[in-house]
CSV table of C-alpha atoms and ligand atoms in Angstrom, one decimal:
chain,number,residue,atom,x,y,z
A,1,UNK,CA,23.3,-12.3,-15.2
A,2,UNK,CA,19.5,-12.3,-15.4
A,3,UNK,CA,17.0,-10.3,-14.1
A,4,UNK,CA,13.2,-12.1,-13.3
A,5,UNK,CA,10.1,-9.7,-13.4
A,6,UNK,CA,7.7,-12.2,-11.8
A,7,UNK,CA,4.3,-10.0,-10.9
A,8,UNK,CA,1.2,-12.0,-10.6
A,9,UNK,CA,-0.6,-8.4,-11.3
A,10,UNK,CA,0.7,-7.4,-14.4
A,11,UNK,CA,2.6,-4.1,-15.0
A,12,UNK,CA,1.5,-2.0,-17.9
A,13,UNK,CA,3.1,-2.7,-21.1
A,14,UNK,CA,5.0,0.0,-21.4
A,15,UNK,CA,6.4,-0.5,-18.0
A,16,UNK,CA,7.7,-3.9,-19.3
A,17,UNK,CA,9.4,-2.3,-22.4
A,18,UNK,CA,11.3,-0.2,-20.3
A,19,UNK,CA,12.4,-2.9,-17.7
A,20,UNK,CA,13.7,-4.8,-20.2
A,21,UNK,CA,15.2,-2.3,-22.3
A,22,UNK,CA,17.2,-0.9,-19.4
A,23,UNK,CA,18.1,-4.9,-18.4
A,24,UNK,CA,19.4,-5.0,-22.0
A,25,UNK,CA,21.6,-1.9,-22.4
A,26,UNK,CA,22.9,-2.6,-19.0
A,27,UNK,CA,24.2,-6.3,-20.2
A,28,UNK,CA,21.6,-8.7,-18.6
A,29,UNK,CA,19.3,-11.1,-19.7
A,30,UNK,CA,15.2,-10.8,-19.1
A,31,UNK,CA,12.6,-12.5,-18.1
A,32,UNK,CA,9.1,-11.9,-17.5
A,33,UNK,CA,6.6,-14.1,-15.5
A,34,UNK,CA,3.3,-12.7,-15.3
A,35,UNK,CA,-0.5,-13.7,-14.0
A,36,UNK,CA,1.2,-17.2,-12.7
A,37,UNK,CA,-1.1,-19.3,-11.1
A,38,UNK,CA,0.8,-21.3,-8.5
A,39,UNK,CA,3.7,-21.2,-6.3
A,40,UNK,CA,5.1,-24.1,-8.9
A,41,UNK,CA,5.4,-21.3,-11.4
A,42,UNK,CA,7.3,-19.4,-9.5
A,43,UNK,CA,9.6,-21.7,-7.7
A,44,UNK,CA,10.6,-23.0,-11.6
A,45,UNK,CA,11.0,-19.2,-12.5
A,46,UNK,CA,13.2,-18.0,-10.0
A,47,UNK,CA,15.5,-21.0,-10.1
A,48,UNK,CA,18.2,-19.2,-12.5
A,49,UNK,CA,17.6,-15.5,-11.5
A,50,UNK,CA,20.7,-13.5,-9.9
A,51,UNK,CA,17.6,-10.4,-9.3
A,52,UNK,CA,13.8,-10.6,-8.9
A,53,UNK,CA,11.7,-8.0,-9.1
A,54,UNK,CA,8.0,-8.5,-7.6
A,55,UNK,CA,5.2,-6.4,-6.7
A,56,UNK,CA,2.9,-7.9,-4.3
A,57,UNK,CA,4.3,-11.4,-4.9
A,58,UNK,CA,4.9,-13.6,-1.8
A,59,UNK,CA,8.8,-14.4,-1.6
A,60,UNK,CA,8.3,-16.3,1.0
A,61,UNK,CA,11.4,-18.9,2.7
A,62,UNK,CA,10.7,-21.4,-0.1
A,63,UNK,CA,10.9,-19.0,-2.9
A,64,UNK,CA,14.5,-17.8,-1.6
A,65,UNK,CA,15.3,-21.3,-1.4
A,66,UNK,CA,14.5,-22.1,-4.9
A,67,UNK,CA,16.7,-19.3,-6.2
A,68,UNK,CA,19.5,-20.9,-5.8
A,69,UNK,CA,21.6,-17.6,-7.8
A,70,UNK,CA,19.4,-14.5,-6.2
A,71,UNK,CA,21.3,-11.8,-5.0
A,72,UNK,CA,19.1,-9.1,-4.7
A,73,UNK,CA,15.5,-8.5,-4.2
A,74,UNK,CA,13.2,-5.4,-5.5
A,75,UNK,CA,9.9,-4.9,-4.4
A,76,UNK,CA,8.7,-2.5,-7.3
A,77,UNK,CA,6.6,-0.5,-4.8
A,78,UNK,CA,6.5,1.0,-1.0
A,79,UNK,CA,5.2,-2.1,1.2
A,80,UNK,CA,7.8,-5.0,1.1
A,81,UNK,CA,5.4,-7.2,3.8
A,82,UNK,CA,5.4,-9.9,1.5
A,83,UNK,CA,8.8,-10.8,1.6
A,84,UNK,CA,10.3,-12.8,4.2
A,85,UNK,CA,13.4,-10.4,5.6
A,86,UNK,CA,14.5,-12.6,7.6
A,87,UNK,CA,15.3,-15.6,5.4
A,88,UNK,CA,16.6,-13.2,2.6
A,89,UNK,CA,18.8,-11.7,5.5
A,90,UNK,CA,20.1,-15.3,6.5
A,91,UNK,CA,20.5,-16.1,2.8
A,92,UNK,CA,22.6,-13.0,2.2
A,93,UNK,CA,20.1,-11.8,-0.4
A,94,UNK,CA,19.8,-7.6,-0.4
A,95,UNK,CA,16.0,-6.5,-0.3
A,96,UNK,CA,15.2,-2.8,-1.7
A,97,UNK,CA,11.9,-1.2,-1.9
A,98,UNK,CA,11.3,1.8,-4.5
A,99,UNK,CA,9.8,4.8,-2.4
A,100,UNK,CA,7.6,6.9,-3.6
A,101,UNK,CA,7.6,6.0,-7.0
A,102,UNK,CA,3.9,4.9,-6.9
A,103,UNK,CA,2.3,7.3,-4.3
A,104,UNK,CA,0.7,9.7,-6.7
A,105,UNK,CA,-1.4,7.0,-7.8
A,106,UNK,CA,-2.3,5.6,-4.6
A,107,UNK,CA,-3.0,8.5,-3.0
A,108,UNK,CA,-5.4,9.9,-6.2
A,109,UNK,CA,-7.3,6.7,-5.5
A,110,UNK,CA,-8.0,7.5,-2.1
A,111,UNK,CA,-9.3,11.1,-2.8
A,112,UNK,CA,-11.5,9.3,-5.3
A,113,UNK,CA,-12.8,6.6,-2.6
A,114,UNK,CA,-13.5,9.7,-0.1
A,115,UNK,CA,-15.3,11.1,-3.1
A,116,UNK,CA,-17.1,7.4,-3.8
A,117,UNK,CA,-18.5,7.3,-0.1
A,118,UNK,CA,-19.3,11.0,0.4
A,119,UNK,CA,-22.2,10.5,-2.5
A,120,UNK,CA,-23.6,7.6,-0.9
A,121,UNK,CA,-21.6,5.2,-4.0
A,122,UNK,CA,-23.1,7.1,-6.5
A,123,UNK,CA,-26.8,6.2,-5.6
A,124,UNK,CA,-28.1,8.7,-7.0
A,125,UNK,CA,-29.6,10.4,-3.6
A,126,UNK,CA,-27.9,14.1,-1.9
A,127,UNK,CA,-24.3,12.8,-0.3
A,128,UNK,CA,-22.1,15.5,1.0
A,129,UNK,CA,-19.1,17.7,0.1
A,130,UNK,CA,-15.3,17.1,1.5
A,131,UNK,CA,-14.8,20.8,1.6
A,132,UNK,CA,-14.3,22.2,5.1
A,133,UNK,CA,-14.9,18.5,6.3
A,134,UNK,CA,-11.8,17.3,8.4
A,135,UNK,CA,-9.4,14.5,7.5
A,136,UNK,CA,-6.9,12.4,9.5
A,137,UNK,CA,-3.9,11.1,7.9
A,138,UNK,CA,-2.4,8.1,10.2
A,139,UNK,CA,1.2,8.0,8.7
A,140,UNK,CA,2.7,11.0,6.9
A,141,UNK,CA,4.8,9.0,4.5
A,142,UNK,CA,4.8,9.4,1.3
A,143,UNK,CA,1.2,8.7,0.3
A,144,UNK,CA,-0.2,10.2,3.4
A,145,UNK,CA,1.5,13.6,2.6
A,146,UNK,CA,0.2,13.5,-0.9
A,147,UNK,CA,-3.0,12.7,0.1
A,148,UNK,CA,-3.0,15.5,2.1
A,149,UNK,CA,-1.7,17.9,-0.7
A,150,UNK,CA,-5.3,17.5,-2.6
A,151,UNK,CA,-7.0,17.0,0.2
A,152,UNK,CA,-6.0,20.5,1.2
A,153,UNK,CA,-5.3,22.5,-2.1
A,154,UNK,CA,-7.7,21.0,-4.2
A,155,UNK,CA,-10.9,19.8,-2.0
A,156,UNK,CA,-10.2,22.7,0.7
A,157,UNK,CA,-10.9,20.0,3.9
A,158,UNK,CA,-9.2,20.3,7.3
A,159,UNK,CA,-6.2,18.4,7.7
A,160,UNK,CA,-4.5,16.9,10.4
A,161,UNK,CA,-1.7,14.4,10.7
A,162,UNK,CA,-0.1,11.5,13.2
A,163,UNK,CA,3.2,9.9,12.5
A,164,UNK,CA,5.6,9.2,15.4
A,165,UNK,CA,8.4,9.1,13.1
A,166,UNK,CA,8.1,12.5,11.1
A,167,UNK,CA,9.3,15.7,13.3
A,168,UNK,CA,6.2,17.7,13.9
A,169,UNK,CA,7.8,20.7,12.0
A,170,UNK,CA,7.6,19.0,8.8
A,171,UNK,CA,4.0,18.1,8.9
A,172,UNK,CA,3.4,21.9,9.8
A,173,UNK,CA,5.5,23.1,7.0
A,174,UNK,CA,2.8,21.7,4.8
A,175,UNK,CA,0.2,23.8,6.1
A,176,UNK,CA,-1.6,20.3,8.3
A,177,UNK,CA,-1.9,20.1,11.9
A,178,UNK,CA,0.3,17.9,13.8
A,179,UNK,CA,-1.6,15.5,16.5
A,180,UNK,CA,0.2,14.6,19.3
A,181,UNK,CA,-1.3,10.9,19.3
A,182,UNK,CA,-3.3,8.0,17.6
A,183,UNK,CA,-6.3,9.1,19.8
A,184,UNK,CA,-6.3,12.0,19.3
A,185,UNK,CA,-6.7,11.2,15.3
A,186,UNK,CA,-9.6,9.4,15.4
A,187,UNK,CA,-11.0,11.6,17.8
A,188,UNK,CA,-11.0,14.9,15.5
A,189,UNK,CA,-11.6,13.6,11.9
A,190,UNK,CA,-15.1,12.9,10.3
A,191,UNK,CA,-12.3,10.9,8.0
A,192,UNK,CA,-9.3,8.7,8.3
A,193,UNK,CA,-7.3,7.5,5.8
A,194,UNK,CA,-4.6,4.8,6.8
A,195,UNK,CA,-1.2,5.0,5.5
A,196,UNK,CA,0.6,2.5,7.7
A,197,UNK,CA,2.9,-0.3,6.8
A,198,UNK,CA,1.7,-3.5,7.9
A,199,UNK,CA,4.5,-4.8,10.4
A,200,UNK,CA,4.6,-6.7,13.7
A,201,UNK,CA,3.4,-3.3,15.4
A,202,UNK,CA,0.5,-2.3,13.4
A,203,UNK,CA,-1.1,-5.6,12.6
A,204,UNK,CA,-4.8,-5.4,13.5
A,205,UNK,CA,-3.9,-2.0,15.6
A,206,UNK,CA,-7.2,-0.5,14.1
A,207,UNK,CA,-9.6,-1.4,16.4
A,208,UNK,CA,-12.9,-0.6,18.4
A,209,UNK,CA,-10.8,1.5,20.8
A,210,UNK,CA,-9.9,3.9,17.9
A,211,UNK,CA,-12.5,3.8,15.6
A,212,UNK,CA,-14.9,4.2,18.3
A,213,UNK,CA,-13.6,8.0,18.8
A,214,UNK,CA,-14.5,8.9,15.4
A,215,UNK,CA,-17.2,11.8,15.2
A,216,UNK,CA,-20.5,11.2,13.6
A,217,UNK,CA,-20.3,10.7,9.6
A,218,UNK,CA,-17.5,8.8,10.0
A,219,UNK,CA,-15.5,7.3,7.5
A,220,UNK,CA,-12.5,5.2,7.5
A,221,UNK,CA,-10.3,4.7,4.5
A,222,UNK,CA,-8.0,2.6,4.0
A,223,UNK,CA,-5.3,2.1,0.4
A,224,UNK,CA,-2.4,0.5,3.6
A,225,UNK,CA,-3.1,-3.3,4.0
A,226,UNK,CA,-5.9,-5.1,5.1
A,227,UNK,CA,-3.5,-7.1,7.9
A,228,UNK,CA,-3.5,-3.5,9.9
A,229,UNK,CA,-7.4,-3.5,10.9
A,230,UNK,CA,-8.7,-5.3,13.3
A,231,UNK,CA,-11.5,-7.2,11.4
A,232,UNK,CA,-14.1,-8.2,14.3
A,233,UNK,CA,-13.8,-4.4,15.5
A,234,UNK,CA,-14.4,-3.1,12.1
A,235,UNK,CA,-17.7,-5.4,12.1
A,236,UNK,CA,-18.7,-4.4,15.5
A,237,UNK,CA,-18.3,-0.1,15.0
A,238,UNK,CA,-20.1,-0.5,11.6
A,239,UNK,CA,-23.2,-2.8,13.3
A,240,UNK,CA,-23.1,-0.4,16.2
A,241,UNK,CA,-23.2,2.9,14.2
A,242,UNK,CA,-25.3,3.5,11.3
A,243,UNK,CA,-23.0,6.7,10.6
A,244,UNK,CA,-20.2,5.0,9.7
A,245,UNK,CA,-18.5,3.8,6.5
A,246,UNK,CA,-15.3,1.7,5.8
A,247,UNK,CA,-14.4,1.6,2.5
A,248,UNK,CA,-10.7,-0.2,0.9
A,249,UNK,CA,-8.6,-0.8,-1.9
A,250,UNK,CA,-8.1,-4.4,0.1
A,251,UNK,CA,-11.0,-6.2,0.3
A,252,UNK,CA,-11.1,-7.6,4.5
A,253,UNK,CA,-11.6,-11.0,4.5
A,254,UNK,CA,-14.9,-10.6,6.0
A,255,UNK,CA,-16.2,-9.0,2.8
A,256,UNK,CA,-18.6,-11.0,1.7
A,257,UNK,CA,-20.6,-10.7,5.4
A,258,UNK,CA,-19.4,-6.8,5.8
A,259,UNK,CA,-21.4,-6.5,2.4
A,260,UNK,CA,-24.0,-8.5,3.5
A,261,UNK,CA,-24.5,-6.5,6.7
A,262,UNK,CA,-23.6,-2.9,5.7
A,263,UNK,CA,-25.2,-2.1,2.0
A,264,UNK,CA,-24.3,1.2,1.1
A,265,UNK,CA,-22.1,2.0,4.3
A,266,UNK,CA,-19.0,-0.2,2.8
A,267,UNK,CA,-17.3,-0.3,-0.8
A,268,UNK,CA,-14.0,-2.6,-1.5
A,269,UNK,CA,-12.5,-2.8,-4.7
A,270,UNK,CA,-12.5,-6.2,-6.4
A,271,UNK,CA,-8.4,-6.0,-6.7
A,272,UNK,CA,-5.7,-4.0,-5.2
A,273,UNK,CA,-6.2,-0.8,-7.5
A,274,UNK,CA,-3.7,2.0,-5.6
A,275,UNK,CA,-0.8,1.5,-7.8
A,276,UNK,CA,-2.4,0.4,-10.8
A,277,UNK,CA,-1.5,3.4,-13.3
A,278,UNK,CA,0.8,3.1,-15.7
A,279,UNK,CA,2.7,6.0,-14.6
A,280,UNK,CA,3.0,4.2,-11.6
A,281,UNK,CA,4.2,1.0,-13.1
A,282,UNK,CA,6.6,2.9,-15.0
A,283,UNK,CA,8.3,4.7,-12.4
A,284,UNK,CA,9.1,2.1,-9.6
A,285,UNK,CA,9.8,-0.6,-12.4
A,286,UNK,CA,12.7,1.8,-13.8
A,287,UNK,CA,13.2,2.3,-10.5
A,288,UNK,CA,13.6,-1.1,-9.5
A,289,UNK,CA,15.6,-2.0,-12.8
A,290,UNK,CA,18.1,1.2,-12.2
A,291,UNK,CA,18.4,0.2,-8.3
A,292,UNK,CA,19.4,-3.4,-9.5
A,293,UNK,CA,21.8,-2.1,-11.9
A,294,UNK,CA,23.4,0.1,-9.3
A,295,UNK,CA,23.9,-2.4,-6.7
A,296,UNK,CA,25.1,-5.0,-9.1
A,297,UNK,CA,28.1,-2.1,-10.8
A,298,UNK,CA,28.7,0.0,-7.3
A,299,UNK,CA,27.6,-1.8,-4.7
A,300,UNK,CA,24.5,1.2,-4.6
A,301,UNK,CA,22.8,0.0,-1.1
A,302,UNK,CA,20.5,3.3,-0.8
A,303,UNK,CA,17.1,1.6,-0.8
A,304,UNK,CA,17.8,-1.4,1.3
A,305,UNK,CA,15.4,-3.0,3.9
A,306,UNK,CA,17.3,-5.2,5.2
A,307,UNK,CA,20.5,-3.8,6.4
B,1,LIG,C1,2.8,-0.7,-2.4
B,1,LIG,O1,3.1,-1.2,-1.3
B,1,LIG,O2,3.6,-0.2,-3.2
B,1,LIG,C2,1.4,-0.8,-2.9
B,1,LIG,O3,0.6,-1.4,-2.0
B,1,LIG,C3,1.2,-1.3,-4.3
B,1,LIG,O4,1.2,-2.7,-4.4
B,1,LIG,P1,1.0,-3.4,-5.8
B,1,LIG,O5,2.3,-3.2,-6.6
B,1,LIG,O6,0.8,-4.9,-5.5
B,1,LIG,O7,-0.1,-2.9,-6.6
Protein backbone atom coordinates (compact mmCIF):
# COMPACT_ATOMS: atom_id res chain seq x y z
CA UNK A 1 0.00 0.00 0.00
CA UNK A 2 1.51 3.39 -0.71
CA UNK A 3 0.77 6.56 0.35
CA UNK A 4 1.60 9.88 -2.29
CA UNK A 5 2.34 13.31 -0.64
CA UNK A 6 2.11 15.37 -3.79
CA UNK A 7 2.06 19.35 -2.60
CA UNK A 8 3.16 21.66 -5.25
CA UNK A 9 3.82 24.09 -1.97
CA UNK A 10 6.06 22.27 -0.01
CA UNK A 11 5.51 21.18 3.60
CA UNK A 12 8.24 21.93 6.11
CA UNK A 13 10.73 19.34 6.49
CA UNK A 14 9.93 18.22 9.54
CA UNK A 15 6.43 17.82 8.47
CA UNK A 16 7.76 15.36 5.80
CA UNK A 17 9.78 13.27 8.40
CA UNK A 18 6.81 12.74 10.28
CA UNK A 19 4.49 11.75 7.40
CA UNK A 20 6.72 9.32 6.37
CA UNK A 21 7.73 8.02 9.55
CA UNK A 22 4.13 7.36 10.59
CA UNK A 23 3.48 5.77 6.79
CA UNK A 24 6.42 3.53 7.73
CA UNK A 25 5.55 2.19 11.20
CA UNK A 26 2.06 1.83 10.03
CA UNK A 27 3.40 -0.72 7.04
CA UNK A 28 3.15 1.48 3.92
CA UNK A 29 5.31 2.70 1.42
CA UNK A 30 6.11 6.72 0.77
CA UNK A 31 6.32 8.89 -1.67
CA UNK A 32 6.82 12.44 -1.91
CA UNK A 33 6.18 14.77 -5.00
CA UNK A 34 6.90 18.19 -4.30
CA UNK A 35 7.17 21.78 -6.38
CA UNK A 36 5.95 19.76 -9.66
CA UNK A 37 5.61 21.74 -12.51
CA UNK A 38 2.80 20.20 -14.61
CA UNK A 39 -0.18 18.21 -14.45
CA UNK A 40 2.18 15.39 -16.37
CA UNK A 41 3.99 15.09 -13.05
CA UNK A 42 1.33 14.47 -11.31
CA UNK A 43 -0.81 12.27 -13.44
CA UNK A 44 2.68 9.82 -13.53
CA UNK A 45 2.73 10.25 -9.67
CA UNK A 46 -0.49 9.26 -8.64
CA UNK A 47 -0.66 6.33 -11.01
CA UNK A 48 0.31 3.64 -8.25
CA UNK A 49 -0.98 5.41 -5.07
CA UNK A 50 -3.82 3.56 -2.93
CA UNK A 51 -3.81 7.44 -0.77
CA UNK A 52 -2.88 10.98 -1.74
CA UNK A 53 -2.44 13.51 0.38
CA UNK A 54 -2.47 17.22 -1.18
CA UNK A 55 -2.70 20.65 -0.03
CA UNK A 56 -3.91 23.04 -2.45
CA UNK A 57 -3.32 20.64 -5.37
CA UNK A 58 -5.97 20.46 -8.12
CA UNK A 59 -7.37 16.73 -8.12
CA UNK A 60 -9.33 17.37 -10.68
CA UNK A 61 -11.55 14.36 -12.93
CA UNK A 62 -8.28 13.51 -14.73
CA UNK A 63 -6.17 13.19 -11.78
CA UNK A 64 -8.72 10.53 -10.17
CA UNK A 65 -8.70 8.92 -13.48
CA UNK A 66 -5.00 8.46 -13.57
CA UNK A 67 -4.97 6.75 -10.08
CA UNK A 68 -6.10 3.88 -11.16
CA UNK A 69 -5.45 2.33 -7.12
CA UNK A 70 -6.72 5.60 -5.04
CA UNK A 71 -8.85 4.87 -2.34
CA UNK A 72 -8.88 7.74 -0.29
CA UNK A 73 -8.15 11.31 -0.54
CA UNK A 74 -6.65 13.92 2.24
CA UNK A 75 -6.67 17.37 1.82
CA UNK A 76 -3.94 18.28 4.52
CA UNK A 77 -5.87 21.47 5.40
CA UNK A 78 -9.65 23.04 5.92
CA UNK A 79 -10.71 24.09 2.17
CA UNK A 80 -11.07 20.87 -0.02
CA UNK A 81 -12.43 23.28 -3.21
CA UNK A 82 -9.76 21.88 -5.27
CA UNK A 83 -10.96 18.60 -5.42
CA UNK A 84 -13.51 17.48 -7.65
CA UNK A 85 -16.20 15.61 -5.07
CA UNK A 86 -18.09 14.61 -7.45
CA UNK A 87 -15.82 12.45 -9.63
CA UNK A 88 -14.08 11.02 -6.39
CA UNK A 89 -17.76 10.26 -5.23
CA UNK A 90 -18.57 8.41 -8.60
CA UNK A 91 -15.11 6.77 -8.49
CA UNK A 92 -15.78 5.48 -4.93
CA UNK A 93 -12.77 7.33 -3.65
CA UNK A 94 -13.25 8.75 0.29
CA UNK A 95 -12.24 12.54 0.48
CA UNK A 96 -11.34 13.90 4.21
CA UNK A 97 -10.22 17.20 5.14
CA UNK A 98 -8.14 17.80 8.44
CA UNK A 99 -10.02 20.59 10.57
CA UNK A 100 -8.55 22.83 12.33
CA UNK A 101 -5.24 21.64 12.30
CA UNK A 102 -3.88 24.75 10.53
CA UNK A 103 -6.19 27.63 11.88
CA UNK A 104 -3.76 29.03 14.39
CA UNK A 105 -1.55 29.96 11.68
CA UNK A 106 -4.05 31.36 9.43
CA UNK A 107 -5.77 33.22 11.69
CA UNK A 108 -2.16 34.81 13.30
CA UNK A 109 -1.69 35.95 9.70
CA UNK A 110 -4.74 37.81 9.44
CA UNK A 111 -4.22 39.71 12.81
CA UNK A 112 -0.80 40.60 11.28
CA UNK A 113 -2.51 41.85 7.76
CA UNK A 114 -5.00 44.00 9.99
CA UNK A 115 -1.93 45.22 11.71
CA UNK A 116 -0.07 45.63 7.97
CA UNK A 117 -3.00 47.93 6.70
CA UNK A 118 -3.70 49.87 9.99
CA UNK A 119 0.02 51.46 9.60
CA UNK A 120 -0.57 52.47 6.23
CA UNK A 121 2.04 49.12 5.01
CA UNK A 122 4.57 50.23 7.17
CA UNK A 123 5.09 53.69 5.31
CA UNK A 124 6.42 55.22 7.79
CA UNK A 125 3.49 57.99 8.31
CA UNK A 126 0.81 57.83 11.73
CA UNK A 127 -1.73 54.72 10.80
CA UNK A 128 -4.07 53.76 13.59
CA UNK A 129 -4.63 51.38 16.48
CA UNK A 130 -7.13 48.08 16.26
CA UNK A 131 -8.01 48.69 19.92
CA UNK A 132 -11.65 49.53 20.46
CA UNK A 133 -11.91 49.47 16.56
CA UNK A 134 -14.74 46.95 15.54
CA UNK A 135 -14.31 43.70 13.63
CA UNK A 136 -16.63 41.47 11.60
CA UNK A 137 -15.95 37.85 11.37
CA UNK A 138 -18.09 36.37 8.21
CA UNK A 139 -17.87 32.64 9.28
CA UNK A 140 -17.26 31.46 12.85
CA UNK A 141 -15.41 28.32 11.94
CA UNK A 142 -12.56 27.52 13.05
CA UNK A 143 -10.25 30.31 11.93
CA UNK A 144 -12.89 32.91 12.36
CA UNK A 145 -13.26 31.99 16.07
CA UNK A 146 -9.59 32.19 16.52
CA UNK A 147 -9.33 35.20 14.85
CA UNK A 148 -11.59 36.51 17.08
CA UNK A 149 -9.85 35.22 20.32
CA UNK A 150 -6.81 37.84 19.64
CA UNK A 151 -8.73 40.02 18.13
CA UNK A 152 -10.53 40.35 21.51
CA UNK A 153 -8.00 39.31 24.30
CA UNK A 154 -5.02 40.49 22.86
CA UNK A 155 -5.81 43.71 20.63
CA UNK A 156 -8.98 44.68 22.80
CA UNK A 157 -11.32 45.53 19.37
CA UNK A 158 -15.04 45.00 19.15
CA UNK A 159 -16.18 41.87 17.89
CA UNK A 160 -19.00 40.67 16.17
CA UNK A 161 -19.77 37.57 14.26
CA UNK A 162 -22.20 36.01 11.25
CA UNK A 163 -22.41 32.32 10.54
CA UNK A 164 -25.78 30.85 9.61
CA UNK A 165 -24.58 27.56 10.69
CA UNK A 166 -23.22 28.20 14.30
CA UNK A 167 -26.17 28.57 17.09
CA UNK A 168 -26.02 32.13 18.20
CA UNK A 169 -25.26 30.91 21.86
CA UNK A 170 -21.91 29.67 20.90
CA UNK A 171 -20.64 32.75 19.36
CA UNK A 172 -21.87 34.61 22.58
CA UNK A 173 -20.26 32.11 24.86
CA UNK A 174 -17.03 33.56 23.49
CA UNK A 175 -17.74 36.96 24.62
CA UNK A 176 -18.53 38.30 20.45
CA UNK A 177 -21.79 39.63 19.31
CA UNK A 178 -23.99 37.52 17.29
CA UNK A 179 -25.42 39.48 13.98
CA UNK A 180 -28.46 38.32 12.83
CA UNK A 181 -27.35 38.77 9.03
CA UNK A 182 -24.64 39.32 6.23
CA UNK A 183 -25.84 43.04 6.13
CA UNK A 184 -25.86 43.64 9.03
CA UNK A 185 -21.87 42.61 9.18
CA UNK A 186 -20.71 44.87 6.86
CA UNK A 187 -22.81 47.40 8.03
CA UNK A 188 -21.24 47.62 11.75
CA UNK A 189 -17.49 46.76 11.27
CA UNK A 190 -14.67 49.32 10.23
CA UNK A 191 -13.13 45.56 9.46
CA UNK A 192 -14.12 42.31 7.95
CA UNK A 193 -12.31 39.45 7.78
CA UNK A 194 -13.73 36.52 5.45
CA UNK A 195 -13.65 33.04 6.71
CA UNK A 196 -15.94 31.46 4.13
CA UNK A 197 -15.37 28.30 2.12
CA UNK A 198 -15.50 28.83 -1.43
CA UNK A 199 -18.60 26.72 -2.74
CA UNK A 200 -21.38 27.08 -5.32
CA UNK A 201 -23.07 29.51 -2.70
CA UNK A 202 -20.44 31.93 -1.80
CA UNK A 203 -18.55 32.24 -5.04
CA UNK A 204 -18.20 35.98 -5.84
CA UNK A 205 -20.95 36.67 -2.95
CA UNK A 206 -18.76 39.62 -1.78
CA UNK A 207 -19.94 42.25 -3.66
CA UNK A 208 -20.74 46.12 -4.09
CA UNK A 209 -24.00 45.42 -2.15
CA UNK A 210 -22.05 44.43 0.97
CA UNK A 211 -19.00 46.11 0.87
CA UNK A 212 -20.73 49.18 0.11
CA UNK A 213 -22.26 49.10 3.89
CA UNK A 214 -18.94 49.22 5.35
CA UNK A 215 -18.36 52.38 7.65
CA UNK A 216 -15.58 54.85 6.80
CA UNK A 217 -11.86 53.34 7.32
CA UNK A 218 -12.90 50.41 6.02
CA UNK A 219 -11.00 47.44 5.57
CA UNK A 220 -11.69 44.11 4.17
CA UNK A 221 -9.64 41.14 4.80
CA UNK A 222 -9.57 38.23 3.43
CA UNK A 223 -7.05 34.59 4.30
CA UNK A 224 -10.73 32.47 2.64
CA UNK A 225 -10.32 32.24 -1.29
CA UNK A 226 -10.05 34.64 -3.76
CA UNK A 227 -13.19 32.72 -5.89
CA UNK A 228 -15.54 34.23 -2.95
CA UNK A 229 -15.16 38.12 -3.97
CA UNK A 230 -16.73 39.50 -6.47
CA UNK A 231 -13.70 41.06 -8.44
CA UNK A 232 -15.31 43.97 -10.55
CA UNK A 233 -17.20 45.08 -7.15
CA UNK A 234 -14.01 45.02 -5.23
CA UNK A 235 -12.53 47.46 -8.04
CA UNK A 236 -15.51 49.61 -8.11
CA UNK A 237 -15.85 50.26 -3.81
CA UNK A 238 -12.00 50.79 -3.80
CA UNK A 239 -12.19 53.55 -7.03
CA UNK A 240 -15.24 54.93 -5.34
CA UNK A 241 -13.90 55.28 -1.73
CA UNK A 242 -10.63 56.59 -0.91
CA UNK A 243 -11.30 55.07 2.77
CA UNK A 244 -11.17 51.77 1.91
CA UNK A 245 -8.57 49.00 1.82
CA UNK A 246 -8.58 45.29 0.63
CA UNK A 247 -5.88 43.45 1.48
CA UNK A 248 -5.37 39.06 0.89
CA UNK A 249 -3.41 36.19 1.46
CA UNK A 250 -4.84 35.37 -2.32
CA UNK A 251 -3.67 37.64 -4.74
CA UNK A 252 -7.39 38.53 -7.05
CA UNK A 253 -6.63 38.10 -10.37
CA UNK A 254 -6.99 41.66 -10.99
CA UNK A 255 -3.85 42.36 -8.95
CA UNK A 256 -1.66 43.73 -11.12
CA UNK A 257 -4.52 46.73 -12.11
CA UNK A 258 -5.91 46.81 -8.28
CA UNK A 259 -2.14 47.72 -7.62
CA UNK A 260 -1.87 49.90 -10.27
CA UNK A 261 -5.01 51.82 -9.19
CA UNK A 262 -5.04 51.63 -5.36
CA UNK A 263 -1.18 52.28 -4.02
CA UNK A 264 -1.18 52.08 -0.48
CA UNK A 265 -4.98 51.17 -0.10
CA UNK A 266 -4.31 47.24 -1.20
CA UNK A 267 -1.50 44.67 -0.12
CA UNK A 268 -1.66 40.87 -1.43
CA UNK A 269 0.86 38.45 -0.60
CA UNK A 270 3.05 37.08 -3.39
CA UNK A 271 1.90 33.24 -2.36
CA UNK A 272 -0.75 31.77 -0.27
CA UNK A 273 0.97 32.34 3.24
CA UNK A 274 -2.01 31.37 5.99
CA UNK A 275 -0.93 27.92 6.55
CA UNK A 276 2.58 28.28 5.92
CA UNK A 277 4.10 27.47 9.56
CA UNK A 278 5.67 24.60 10.26
CA UNK A 279 3.50 23.87 13.19
CA UNK A 280 0.93 24.05 10.83
CA UNK A 281 2.39 21.71 8.35
CA UNK A 282 3.02 19.43 11.06
CA UNK A 283 -0.28 19.10 12.47
CA UNK A 284 -2.70 18.49 9.57
CA UNK A 285 0.13 16.22 7.75
CA UNK A 286 0.06 13.87 10.96
CA UNK A 287 -3.27 14.47 10.80
CA UNK A 288 -3.78 13.53 7.39
CA UNK A 289 -1.24 10.45 7.67
CA UNK A 290 -3.23 9.18 11.11
CA UNK A 291 -6.72 9.75 9.24
CA UNK A 292 -5.38 7.56 6.32
CA UNK A 293 -4.18 5.04 8.65
CA UNK A 294 -7.47 4.84 10.38
CA UNK A 295 -9.66 4.48 7.46
CA UNK A 296 -7.44 1.98 5.83
CA UNK A 297 -7.35 -0.51 9.66
CA UNK A 298 -11.11 0.57 10.89
CA UNK A 299 -12.86 1.88 8.30
CA UNK A 300 -12.39 5.56 10.56
CA UNK A 301 -14.87 7.80 8.21
CA UNK A 302 -14.90 10.87 10.84
CA UNK A 303 -13.47 13.54 8.55
CA UNK A 304 -15.15 12.73 5.34
CA UNK A 305 -16.53 15.23 2.72
CA UNK A 306 -17.99 13.29 0.72
CA UNK A 307 -20.51 11.06 2.43
C1 LIG B 1 -6.74 25.58 3.88
O1 LIG B 1 -7.79 25.51 3.23
O2 LIG B 1 -6.43 24.74 4.75
C2 LIG B 1 -5.82 26.76 3.69
O3 LIG B 1 -6.29 27.59 2.70
C3 LIG B 1 -4.36 26.38 3.48
O4 LIG B 1 -4.06 26.00 2.18
P1 LIG B 1 -2.58 25.50 1.76
O5 LIG B 1 -2.35 24.18 2.40
O6 LIG B 1 -2.60 25.42 0.28
O7 LIG B 1 -1.60 26.51 2.25
Amino acid sequence: MKILAATQKPFAEAAVQKIKEISGQNGFEFALLEKYSGREELLEAVKDADALIVRSDKVTREVLDAAKNLKIVVRAGAGYDNIDLQAATEKGVVVMNTPGQNSNAVAELALGLMVYAARGFYNGKPGTELKGKTLGIHAYGHVGKLVAKIAKDGFGMIVSAFDPFIPEEAILADGVKAVKSVEELYSQNQYVSLHIPATEQTKNSINYSLLSRMPKGATLLNTARKEVINEADIERILAEREDFKYVSDIAPDNAESLKEKFPGRVYFTPKKMGAQTAEANINAGIAAVNQIVKYFAEGDVTFQVNK
